Short mmCIF file of C-alpha atoms and ligand atoms in Angstrom, two decimals:
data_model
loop_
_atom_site.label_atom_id
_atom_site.label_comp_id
_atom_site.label_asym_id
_atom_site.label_seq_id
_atom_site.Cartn_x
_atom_site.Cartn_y
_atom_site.Cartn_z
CA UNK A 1 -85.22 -19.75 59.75
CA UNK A 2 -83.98 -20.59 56.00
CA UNK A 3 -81.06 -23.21 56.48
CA UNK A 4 -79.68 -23.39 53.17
CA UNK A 5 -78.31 -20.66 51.15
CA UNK A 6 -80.65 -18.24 49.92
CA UNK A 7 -81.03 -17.79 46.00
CA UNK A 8 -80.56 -14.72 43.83
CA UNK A 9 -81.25 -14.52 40.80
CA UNK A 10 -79.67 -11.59 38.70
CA UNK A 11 -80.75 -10.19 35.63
CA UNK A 12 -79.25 -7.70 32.54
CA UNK A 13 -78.73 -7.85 28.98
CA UNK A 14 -75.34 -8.46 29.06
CA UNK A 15 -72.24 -8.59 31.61
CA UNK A 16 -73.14 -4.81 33.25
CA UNK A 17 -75.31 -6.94 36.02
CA UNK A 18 -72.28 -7.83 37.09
CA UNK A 19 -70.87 -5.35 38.72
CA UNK A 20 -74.39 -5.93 40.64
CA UNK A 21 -73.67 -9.23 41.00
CA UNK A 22 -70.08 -8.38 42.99
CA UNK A 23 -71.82 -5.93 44.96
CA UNK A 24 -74.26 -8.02 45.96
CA UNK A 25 -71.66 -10.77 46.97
CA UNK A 26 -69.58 -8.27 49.23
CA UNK A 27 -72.88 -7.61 51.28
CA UNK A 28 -74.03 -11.53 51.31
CA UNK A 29 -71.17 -14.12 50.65
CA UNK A 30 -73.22 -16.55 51.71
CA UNK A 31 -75.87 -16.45 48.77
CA UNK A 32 -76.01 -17.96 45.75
CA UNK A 33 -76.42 -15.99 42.72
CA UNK A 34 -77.54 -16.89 39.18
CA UNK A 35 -77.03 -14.54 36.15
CA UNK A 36 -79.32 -14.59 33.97
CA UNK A 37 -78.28 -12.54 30.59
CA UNK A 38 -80.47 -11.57 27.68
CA UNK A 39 -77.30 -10.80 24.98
CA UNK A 40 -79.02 -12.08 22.42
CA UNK A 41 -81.41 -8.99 22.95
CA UNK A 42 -78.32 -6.40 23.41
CA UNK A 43 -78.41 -3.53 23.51
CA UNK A 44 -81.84 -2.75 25.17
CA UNK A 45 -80.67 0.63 24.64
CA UNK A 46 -81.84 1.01 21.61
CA UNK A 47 -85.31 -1.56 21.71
CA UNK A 48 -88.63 -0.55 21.69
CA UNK A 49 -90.23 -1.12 25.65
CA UNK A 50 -92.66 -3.67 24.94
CA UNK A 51 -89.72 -5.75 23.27
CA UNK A 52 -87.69 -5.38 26.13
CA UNK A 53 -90.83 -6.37 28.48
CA UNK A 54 -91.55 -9.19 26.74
CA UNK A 55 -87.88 -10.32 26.45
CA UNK A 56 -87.21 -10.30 30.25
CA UNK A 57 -90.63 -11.37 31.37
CA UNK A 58 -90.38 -14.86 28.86
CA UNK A 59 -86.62 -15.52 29.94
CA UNK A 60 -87.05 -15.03 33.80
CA UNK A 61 -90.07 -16.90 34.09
CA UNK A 62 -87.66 -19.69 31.96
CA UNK A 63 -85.35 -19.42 34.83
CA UNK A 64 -87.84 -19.57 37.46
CA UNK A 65 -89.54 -22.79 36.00
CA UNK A 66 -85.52 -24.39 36.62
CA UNK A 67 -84.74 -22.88 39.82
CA UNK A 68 -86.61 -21.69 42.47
CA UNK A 69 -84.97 -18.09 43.91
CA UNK A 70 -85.66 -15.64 46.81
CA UNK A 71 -85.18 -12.65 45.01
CA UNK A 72 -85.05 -11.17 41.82
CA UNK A 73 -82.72 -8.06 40.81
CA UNK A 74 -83.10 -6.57 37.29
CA UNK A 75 -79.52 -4.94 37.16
CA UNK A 76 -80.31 -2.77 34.26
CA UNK A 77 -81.61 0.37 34.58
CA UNK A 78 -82.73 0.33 30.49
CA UNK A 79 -84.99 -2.60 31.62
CA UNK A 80 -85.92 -1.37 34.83
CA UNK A 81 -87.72 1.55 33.96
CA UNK A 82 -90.17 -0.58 31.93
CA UNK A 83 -91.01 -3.66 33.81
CA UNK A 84 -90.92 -3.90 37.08
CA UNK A 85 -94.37 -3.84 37.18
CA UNK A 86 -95.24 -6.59 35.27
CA UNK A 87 -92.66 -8.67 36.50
CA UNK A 88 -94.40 -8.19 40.06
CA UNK A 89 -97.64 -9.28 38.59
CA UNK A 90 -96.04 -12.08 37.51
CA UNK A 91 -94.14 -13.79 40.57
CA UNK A 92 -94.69 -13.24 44.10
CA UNK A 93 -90.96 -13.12 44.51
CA UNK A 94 -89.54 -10.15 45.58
CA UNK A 95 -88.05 -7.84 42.52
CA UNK A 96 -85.72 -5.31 42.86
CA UNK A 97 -84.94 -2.87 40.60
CA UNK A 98 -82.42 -0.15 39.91
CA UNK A 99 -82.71 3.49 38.79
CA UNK A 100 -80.31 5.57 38.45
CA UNK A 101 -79.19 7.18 41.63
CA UNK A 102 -80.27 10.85 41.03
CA UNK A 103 -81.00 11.16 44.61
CA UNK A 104 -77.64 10.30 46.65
CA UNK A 105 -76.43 11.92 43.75
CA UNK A 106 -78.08 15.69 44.88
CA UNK A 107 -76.43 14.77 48.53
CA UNK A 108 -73.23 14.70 47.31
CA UNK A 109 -73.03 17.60 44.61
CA UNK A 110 -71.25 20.70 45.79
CA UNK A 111 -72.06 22.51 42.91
CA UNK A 112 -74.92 21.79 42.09
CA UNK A 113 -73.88 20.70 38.43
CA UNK A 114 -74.85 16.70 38.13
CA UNK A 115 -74.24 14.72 34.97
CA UNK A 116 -76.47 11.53 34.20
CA UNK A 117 -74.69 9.04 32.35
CA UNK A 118 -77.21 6.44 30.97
CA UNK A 119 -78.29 4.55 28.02
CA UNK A 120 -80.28 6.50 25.10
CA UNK A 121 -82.96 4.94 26.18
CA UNK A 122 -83.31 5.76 29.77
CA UNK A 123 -82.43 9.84 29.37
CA UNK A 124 -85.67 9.73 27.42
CA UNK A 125 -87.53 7.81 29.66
CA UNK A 126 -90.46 9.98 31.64
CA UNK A 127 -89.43 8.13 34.53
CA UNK A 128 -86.19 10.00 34.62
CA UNK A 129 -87.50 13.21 34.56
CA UNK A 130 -89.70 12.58 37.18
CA UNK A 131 -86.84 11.82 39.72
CA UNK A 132 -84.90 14.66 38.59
CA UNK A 133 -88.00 16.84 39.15
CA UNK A 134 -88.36 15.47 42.77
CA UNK A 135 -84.98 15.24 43.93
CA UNK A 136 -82.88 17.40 42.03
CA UNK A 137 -84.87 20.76 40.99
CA UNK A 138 -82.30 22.94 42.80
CA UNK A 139 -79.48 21.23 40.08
CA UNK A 140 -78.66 21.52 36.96
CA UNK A 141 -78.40 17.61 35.64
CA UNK A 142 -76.54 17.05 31.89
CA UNK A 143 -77.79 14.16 30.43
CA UNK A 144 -75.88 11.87 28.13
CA UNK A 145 -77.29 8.51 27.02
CA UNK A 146 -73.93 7.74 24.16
CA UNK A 147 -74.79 4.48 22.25
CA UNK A 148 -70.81 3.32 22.51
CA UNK A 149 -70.49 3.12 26.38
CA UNK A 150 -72.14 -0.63 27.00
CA UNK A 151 -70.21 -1.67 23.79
CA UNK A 152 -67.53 -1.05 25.18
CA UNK A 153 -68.19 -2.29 28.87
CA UNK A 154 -68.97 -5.60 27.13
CA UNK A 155 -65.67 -5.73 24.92
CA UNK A 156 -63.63 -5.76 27.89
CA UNK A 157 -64.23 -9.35 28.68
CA UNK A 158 -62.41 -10.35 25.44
CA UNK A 159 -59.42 -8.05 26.61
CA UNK A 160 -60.09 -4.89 24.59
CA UNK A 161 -59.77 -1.25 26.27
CA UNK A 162 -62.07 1.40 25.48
CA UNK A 163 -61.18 3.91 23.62
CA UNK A 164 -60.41 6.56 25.25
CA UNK A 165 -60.42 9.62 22.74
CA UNK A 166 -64.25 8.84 21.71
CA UNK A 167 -64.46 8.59 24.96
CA UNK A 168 -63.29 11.48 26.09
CA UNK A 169 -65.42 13.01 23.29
CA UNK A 170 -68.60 11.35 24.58
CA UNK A 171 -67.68 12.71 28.01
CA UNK A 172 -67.44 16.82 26.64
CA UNK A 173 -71.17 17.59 27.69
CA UNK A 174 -70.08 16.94 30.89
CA UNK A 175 -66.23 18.52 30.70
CA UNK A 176 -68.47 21.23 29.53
CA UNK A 177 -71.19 22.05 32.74
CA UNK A 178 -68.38 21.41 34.61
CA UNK A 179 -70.13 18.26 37.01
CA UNK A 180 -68.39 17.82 40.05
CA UNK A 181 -70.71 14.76 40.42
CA UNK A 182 -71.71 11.75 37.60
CA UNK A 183 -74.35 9.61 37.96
CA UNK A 184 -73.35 5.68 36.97
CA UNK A 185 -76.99 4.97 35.37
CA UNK A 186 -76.43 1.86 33.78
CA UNK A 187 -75.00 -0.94 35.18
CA UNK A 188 -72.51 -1.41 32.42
CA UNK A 189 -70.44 2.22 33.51
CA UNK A 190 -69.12 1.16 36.66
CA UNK A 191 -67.03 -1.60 35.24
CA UNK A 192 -65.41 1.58 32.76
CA UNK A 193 -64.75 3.74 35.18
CA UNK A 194 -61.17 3.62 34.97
CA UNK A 195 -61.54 5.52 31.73
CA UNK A 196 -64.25 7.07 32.67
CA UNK A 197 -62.14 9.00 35.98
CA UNK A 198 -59.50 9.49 32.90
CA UNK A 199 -61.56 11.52 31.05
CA UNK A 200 -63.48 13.81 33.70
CA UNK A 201 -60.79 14.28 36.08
CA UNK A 202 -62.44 17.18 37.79
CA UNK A 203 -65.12 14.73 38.78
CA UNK A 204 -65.54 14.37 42.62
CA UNK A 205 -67.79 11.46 43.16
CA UNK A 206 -68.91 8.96 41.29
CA UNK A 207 -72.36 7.45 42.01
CA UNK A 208 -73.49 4.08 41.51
CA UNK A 209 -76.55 1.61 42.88
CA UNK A 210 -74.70 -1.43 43.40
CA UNK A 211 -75.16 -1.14 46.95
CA UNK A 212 -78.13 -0.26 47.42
CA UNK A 213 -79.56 -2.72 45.55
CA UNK A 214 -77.27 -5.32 47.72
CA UNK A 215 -79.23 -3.69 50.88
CA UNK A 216 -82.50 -4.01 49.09
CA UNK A 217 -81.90 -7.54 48.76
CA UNK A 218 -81.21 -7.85 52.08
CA UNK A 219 -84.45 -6.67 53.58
CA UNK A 220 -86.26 -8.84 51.51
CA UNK A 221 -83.87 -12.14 52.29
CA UNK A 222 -84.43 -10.96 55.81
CA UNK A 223 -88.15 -10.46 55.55
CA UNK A 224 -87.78 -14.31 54.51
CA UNK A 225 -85.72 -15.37 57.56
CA UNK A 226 -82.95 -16.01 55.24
CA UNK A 227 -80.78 -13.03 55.89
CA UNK A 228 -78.27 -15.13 58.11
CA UNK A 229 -77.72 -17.63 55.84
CA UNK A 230 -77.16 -14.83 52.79
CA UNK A 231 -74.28 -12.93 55.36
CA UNK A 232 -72.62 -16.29 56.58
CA UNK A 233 -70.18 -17.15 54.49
CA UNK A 234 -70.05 -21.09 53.30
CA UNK A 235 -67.91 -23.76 55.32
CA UNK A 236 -66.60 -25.10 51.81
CA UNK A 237 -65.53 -22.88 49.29
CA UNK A 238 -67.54 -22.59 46.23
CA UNK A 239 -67.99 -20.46 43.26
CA UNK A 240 -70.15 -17.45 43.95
CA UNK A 241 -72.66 -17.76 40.85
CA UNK A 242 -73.58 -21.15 40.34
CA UNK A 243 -74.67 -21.11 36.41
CA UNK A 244 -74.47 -18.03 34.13
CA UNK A 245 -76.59 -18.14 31.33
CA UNK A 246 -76.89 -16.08 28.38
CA UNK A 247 -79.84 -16.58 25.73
CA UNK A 248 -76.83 -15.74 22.63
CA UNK A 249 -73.47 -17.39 22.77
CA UNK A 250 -71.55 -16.62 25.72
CA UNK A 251 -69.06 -14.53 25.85
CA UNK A 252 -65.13 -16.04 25.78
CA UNK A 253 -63.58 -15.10 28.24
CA UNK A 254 -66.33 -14.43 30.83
CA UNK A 255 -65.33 -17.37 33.47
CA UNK A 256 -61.68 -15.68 33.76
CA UNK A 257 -63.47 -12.07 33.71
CA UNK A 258 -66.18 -13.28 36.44
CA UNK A 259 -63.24 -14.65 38.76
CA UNK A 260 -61.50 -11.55 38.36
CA UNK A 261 -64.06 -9.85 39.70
CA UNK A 262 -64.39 -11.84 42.52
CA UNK A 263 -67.39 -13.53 41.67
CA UNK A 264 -66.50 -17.16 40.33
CA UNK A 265 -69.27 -19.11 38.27
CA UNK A 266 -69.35 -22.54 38.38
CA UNK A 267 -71.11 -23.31 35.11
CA UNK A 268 -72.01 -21.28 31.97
CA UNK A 269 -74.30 -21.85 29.47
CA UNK A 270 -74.76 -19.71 26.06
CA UNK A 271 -77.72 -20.02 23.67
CA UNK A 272 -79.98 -20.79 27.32
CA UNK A 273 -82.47 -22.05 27.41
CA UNK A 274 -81.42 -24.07 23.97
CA UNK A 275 -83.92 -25.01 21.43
CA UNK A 276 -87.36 -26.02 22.07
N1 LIG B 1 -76.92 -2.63 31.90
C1 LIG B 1 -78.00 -2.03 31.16
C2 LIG B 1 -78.51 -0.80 31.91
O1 LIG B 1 -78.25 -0.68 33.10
C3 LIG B 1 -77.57 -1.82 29.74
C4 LIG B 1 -78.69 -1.60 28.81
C5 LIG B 1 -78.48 -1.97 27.36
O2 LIG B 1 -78.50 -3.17 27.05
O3 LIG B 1 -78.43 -1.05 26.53
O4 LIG B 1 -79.21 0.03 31.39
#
């Protein structure tokens, strides 16, 4: 049995792993979580795969070298799609990845009419057709990977709102089918969803993977003996995320936005790992 609090380290290319990262603490407030994120290389949106690859495979194995963890969650589904598998030939920790949740999404869908909201980048990706061919042929799924939406996301840690008339524009594929359910496929989304309920308010349910991931990690903290630590919470209180490290300047803001979220970091660190 693992005495001291397990380690989970939590990776995106900007603040969207986040709302993985408070998902993940609701489950197990008695891990410790380190974000790890690559905003010097945001938006991955828009980067060729082998840059992203190579991106999170250098900047994770950085991390590792400085901290041993238990598990490792890429909370980006633009990342995800590309490399998991050579992240897995590269540690023998546990990875967990997230794709978006076309699945629970078919369970809930009256309908039948789903919309996939996602990052240009992963509506291309053959991955994505392949779960939408083997969970959802009976549906009719509306794709829209807009450019703006993790822009935004990341602008609300300075304070600013979205805007909600482009927006609302970006959202018309979906007025349009008519969707009674959306799928959250990026981790960025769920943190707009205010806006996002604003703009589709015919939508009935709104699907994410925060939690699922949180159960993923879990099983494999359990498969460690650690899963009792990760669900006790700690005697003392302490911040949730012990550093938070982006590899371009860190956001302002993002202590105050990270506490308001209910997952305090105790130390953050822009242009990480520094020169070398
Ligand atoms: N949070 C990432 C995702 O889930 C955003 C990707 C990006 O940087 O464009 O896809």
């Amino acid at each position: 049995m693992q005495e001291q609090a397990p380690r989970v380290l939590v990776f995106d290319s900007g603040v969207g792993g986040l709302s993985v990262a408070a998902c993940i603490h609701q489950a197990l407030p008695g891990a410790e979580l380190i974000y790890l994120a690559d905003n010097a290389g945001f938006p991955y949106g828009n980067k060729p795969e082998q840059v992203v690859i190579d991106r999170c495979c250098q900047l994770i194995a950085k991390c590792l070298q400085q901290s041993a963890c238990d598990v490792i969650v890429i909370a980006c589904n633009t990342a995800s799609t590309v490399v998991l598998p050579h992240l897995r030939a590269m540690t023998d920790i546990p990875v967990v990845g997230v794709v978006p949740a076309i699945k629970p999404a078919v369970a809930c869908s009256h309908n039948r009419q789903i919309g996939l909201l996602a990052t240009p980048a992963t509506v291309r990706r053959p991955y994505l057709d392949e779960l939408i061919r083997e969970f959802a042929v009976d549906c009719e799924v509306t794709r829209v990977g807009h450019p703006g939406l993790v822009c935004w996301a990341e602008a609300l840690v300075s304070g600013s709102e979205p805007p909600q008339a482009r927006l609302d524009e970006a959202m018309a594929p979906l007025r349009h089918s008519g969707v009674d359910t959306v799928v959250l496929g990026c981790t960025h989304y769920p943190l707009l969803l205010p806006w996002l309920r604003r703009s589709l308010p015919n939508v009935r349910f709104w699907v994410e993977s925060g939690e699922a991931i949180a159960r993923r990690v879990a099983y494999w903290l359990e498969q460690a003996g650690a899963l009792s630590a990760a669900e006790t919470p700690p005697g003392q209180p302490k911040k949730v995320v012990a550093r938070a490290c982006f590899s371009g300047p860190a956001p302002e803001g993002i202590d105050v936005f990270m506490a308001e979220m209910g997952i305090p970091v105790a130390v953050v660190e822009g242009n990480w790992p520094g020169s070398e």
